Amino acid sequence: MAAELLRESFEIQGRNYDKAGEVSGEIKVILRDLGIEAASLRRLVIVAFEAEMNVVMYARRGTLTLILTEEDVNLEVRDEGPGIPDIELAFKEGYSTASDEMRELGFGFGMGLPNMKKNSDELKVESEVGKGTLVVAKIRLNSNA
Amino acid sequence: MKLSEIREILQCEVLAGEEDLQVEVHQVVASDGMSEILAFAKSKELMITGLTNIQSIRTADIAGVSAVLYCRGKRPDKKVIEFAKQKRIPVLITQMVMFDICGILYNKGLKGVS
């Protein structure tokens, strides 16, 4: 396994719609300043943003950990929330359990998880109903350049 | 097509990025669903939406679009405009509705992304 160049964790507050997306914006700046090439950067910030929005919309709180190696960028998003009862169904494009409030924000149209899958090289979702969800995504650098 | 031309054609008001209107756009992504924008934008498009909250600019930043155009006269809050300026994303608004905007721009040669 390639050596870690950077590991940083960010707190995400559930239901704080004003700040929703801030962590992903911050990650974009950090990685851009480190010179990560544009195509990989774009993919990973989309994954981070969708994951962050899911935490804000559904969970009480969450933590996003960014791990950069020479070969890839890994995102681990762990939340304390309701969990996902049927993960396979949640990955179906168009399937959504979003409230009207979430839809008014422009989210919850059943594209979040599919977007995350499309933009990751590896994506793993583990969830326990009533406890929370863990999302682990890997984006290889230069893989889509 | 330059943003300055789009401003003329759609009779837009420019809320941010007056200095960046020479930027060229060739493709358009139009939706009120932010995940739709993220799914289809490839970067450097014109993003058209009726959603004027802070998430619209966050999405524009994450998707890497060149500019945001708000339709049907919807005006974002001051803090949204400030955030767009900070991210250096030009923001235009027009009174026209989404359907008309897309039709006009399509006729002028702009294409959607798919």
XYZ file of C-alpha atoms in Angstrom:
259
model
C 0.000 0.000 0.000
C 1.275 3.445 -0.921
C 2.436 5.712 1.894
C 0.019 8.315 3.173
C 0.909 11.856 2.213
C -1.979 13.498 3.983
C -4.736 12.514 6.384
C -7.227 15.054 7.599
C -10.667 14.773 9.195
C -13.545 17.231 8.934
C -16.691 17.414 11.015
C -20.041 17.622 9.239
C -23.082 18.932 11.097
C -26.400 17.328 10.321
C -29.233 19.657 9.219
C -26.938 22.649 8.888
C -27.933 23.565 5.355
C -26.056 26.858 5.351
C -22.754 25.085 5.807
C -23.658 22.075 3.693
C -20.941 21.571 1.125
C -18.341 23.646 2.930
C -16.112 20.674 3.734
C -16.042 19.588 0.087
C -15.210 23.128 -0.997
C -12.341 23.146 1.496
C -11.062 19.773 0.266
C -11.124 21.054 -3.300
C -8.896 23.995 -2.357
C -6.495 21.813 -0.331
C -6.041 19.255 -3.099
C -5.900 21.806 -5.890
C -3.145 23.624 -4.030
C -1.294 20.295 -3.756
C -1.420 20.052 -7.535
C -3.834 17.132 -7.932
C -4.755 17.001 -11.618
C -8.116 18.448 -12.604
C -9.978 15.317 -13.768
C -9.309 13.308 -10.601
C -9.922 16.362 -8.439
C -13.277 16.910 -10.069
C -14.356 13.311 -9.538
C -13.367 13.213 -5.905
C -14.973 16.521 -4.970
C -18.232 15.332 -6.540
C -18.057 12.183 -4.385
C -17.211 14.249 -1.302
C -19.981 16.759 -1.965
C -22.688 14.147 -2.496
C -21.551 12.258 0.610
C -21.468 15.469 2.634
C -24.955 16.444 1.477
C -26.266 13.031 2.486
C -24.831 13.447 5.980
C -26.297 16.948 6.302
C -29.712 15.857 5.042
C -30.093 12.591 6.918
C -27.676 12.273 9.833
C -27.131 14.002 13.155
C -23.443 14.381 12.535
C -20.633 12.888 10.574
C -16.915 12.895 9.904
C -15.233 13.006 6.530
C -11.652 11.779 6.478
C -9.472 12.546 3.504
C -6.472 10.289 2.923
C -4.099 11.107 0.121
C -1.421 8.713 -1.085
C 0.836 8.887 -4.123
C -1.566 6.656 -5.997
C -5.027 7.625 -4.881
C -7.348 9.715 -2.776
C -9.562 7.969 -0.247
C -12.628 9.441 1.363
C -14.145 7.882 4.465
C -17.460 9.350 5.534
C -18.906 8.025 8.752
C -22.151 9.318 10.183
C -24.451 8.871 13.137
C -27.867 8.704 11.589
C -30.802 6.571 10.530
C -28.774 4.241 8.322
C -29.875 2.811 4.969
C -32.237 -0.201 5.195
C -31.736 -1.355 1.580
C -28.422 -0.270 0.109
C -29.052 -1.842 -3.285
C -32.289 0.101 -3.640
C -30.573 3.310 -2.507
C -28.163 2.960 -5.446
C -31.010 2.853 -7.940
C -31.085 6.042 -9.984
C -34.218 8.001 -9.168
C -34.913 6.235 -5.880
C -35.115 8.751 -3.072
C -36.407 9.093 0.464
C -35.859 12.860 0.503
C -38.241 15.267 2.175
C -39.721 18.299 0.435
C -37.242 20.457 2.331
C -34.326 18.516 0.852
C -35.787 18.746 -2.647
C -36.203 22.485 -2.279
C -32.457 22.614 -1.682
C -31.960 20.996 -5.054
C -31.107 17.561 -3.688
C -32.898 14.294 -3.122
C -33.694 13.369 -6.720
C -32.157 9.940 -6.401
C -28.838 10.777 -8.041
C -26.503 11.092 -5.048
C -25.265 7.537 -4.607
C -25.235 6.838 -8.377
C -23.111 9.980 -8.835
C -20.736 8.791 -6.123
C -20.419 5.387 -7.762
C -19.834 6.867 -11.195
C -17.041 9.100 -9.946
C -15.223 6.568 -7.744
C -12.903 3.748 -8.718
C -14.035 1.828 -5.652
C -17.033 2.574 -3.467
C -18.149 0.697 -0.397
C -21.239 1.505 1.663
C -21.932 -0.141 4.991
C -24.911 0.770 7.077
C -26.686 -0.205 10.228
C -30.261 0.957 10.619
C -30.639 3.269 13.595
C -26.877 3.694 13.994
C -25.321 5.163 10.915
C -23.562 4.732 7.612
C -19.974 4.390 6.465
C -19.011 5.312 2.924
C -15.507 4.558 1.676
C -14.504 5.811 -1.745
C -11.246 5.493 -3.644
C -10.328 7.678 -6.569
C -7.136 6.737 -8.360
C -4.988 9.637 -9.421
C -4.479 10.099 -13.161
C -6.891 7.218 -13.769
C -9.243 9.334 -15.811
C -6.959 12.031 -17.094
C -20.310 32.009 -27.308
C -19.048 34.664 -24.928
C -20.901 35.366 -21.694
C -21.205 38.973 -22.827
C -23.197 37.792 -25.882
C -25.419 35.651 -23.670
C -26.042 38.694 -21.502
C -27.210 40.654 -24.568
C -29.368 37.895 -26.020
C -31.137 37.049 -22.758
C -31.177 40.615 -21.421
C -29.346 39.598 -18.290
C -28.292 41.544 -15.286
C -24.795 40.629 -14.088
C -24.565 40.100 -10.324
C -21.001 38.806 -10.163
C -18.045 38.493 -12.502
C -18.575 41.554 -14.703
C -14.827 41.358 -15.432
C -15.073 37.757 -16.688
C -17.693 38.169 -19.410
C -15.193 37.401 -22.160
C -15.229 33.759 -21.058
C -16.434 31.412 -23.835
C -19.010 28.692 -23.220
C -19.944 25.997 -25.725
C -22.167 23.759 -23.668
C -25.019 24.178 -21.245
C -26.245 22.205 -18.262
C -29.717 23.177 -17.076
C -31.557 21.821 -14.046
C -32.985 22.672 -10.652
C -31.573 19.377 -9.361
C -28.031 19.872 -8.144
C -27.123 16.205 -8.463
C -28.278 16.384 -12.085
C -25.840 19.203 -12.654
C -23.083 17.180 -10.984
C -23.964 14.107 -13.020
C -23.865 15.798 -16.407
C -21.521 18.759 -16.194
C -18.093 17.982 -17.599
C -16.659 21.399 -16.599
C -16.691 24.859 -18.137
C -20.372 24.824 -19.106
C -22.962 27.497 -18.543
C -25.178 26.305 -15.693
C -28.822 27.408 -15.851
C -31.000 26.929 -12.794
C -33.953 28.327 -10.912
C -32.432 27.365 -7.578
C -30.874 30.449 -6.004
C -29.638 29.194 -2.631
C -26.005 28.832 -1.559
C -26.023 25.205 -2.739
C -26.356 26.355 -6.333
C -22.994 28.115 -6.145
C -21.429 25.281 -4.167
C -22.598 22.915 -6.899
C -21.264 25.251 -9.586
C -17.888 25.277 -7.830
C -17.763 21.498 -7.381
C -18.911 20.849 -10.959
C -16.430 23.388 -12.321
C -18.900 25.283 -14.510
C -17.887 28.601 -16.071
C -20.905 30.654 -15.047
C -24.331 30.473 -13.434
C -27.494 31.882 -14.984
C -30.594 32.147 -12.814
C -33.856 32.042 -14.711
C -37.328 33.578 -14.321
C -36.076 36.652 -12.476
C -35.075 34.812 -9.334
C -32.531 36.775 -7.381
C -30.105 35.129 -4.967
C -29.318 36.565 -1.516
C -26.386 38.888 -1.067
C -24.364 36.184 0.685
C -24.847 33.874 -2.286
C -23.547 36.571 -4.630
C -20.601 37.250 -2.306
C -19.783 33.554 -2.258
C -19.864 33.438 -6.070
C -17.482 36.397 -6.223
C -15.176 34.659 -3.769
C -15.192 31.539 -5.960
C -14.865 33.709 -9.073
C -17.971 32.352 -10.713
C -19.862 34.878 -12.867
C -23.566 35.123 -12.015
C -26.233 36.406 -14.402
C -29.984 36.645 -14.012
C -32.683 36.944 -16.633
C -36.445 37.325 -16.475
C -36.885 34.575 -19.060
C -38.074 31.101 -18.122
C -35.888 28.009 -18.439
C -37.620 26.669 -21.566
C -37.220 29.906 -23.498
C -33.615 30.379 -22.423
C -32.679 26.875 -23.542
C -34.529 27.267 -26.848
C -32.868 30.567 -27.651
C -29.363 29.371 -26.749
C -29.841 26.126 -28.669
C -30.820 28.108 -31.748
C -27.652 30.143 -31.352
C -25.572 26.964 -31.506
C -25.021 26.047 -27.879
C -25.471 22.389 -27.022
C -26.446 20.468 -23.929
C -24.266 17.908 -22.196
C -25.267 14.288 -21.948
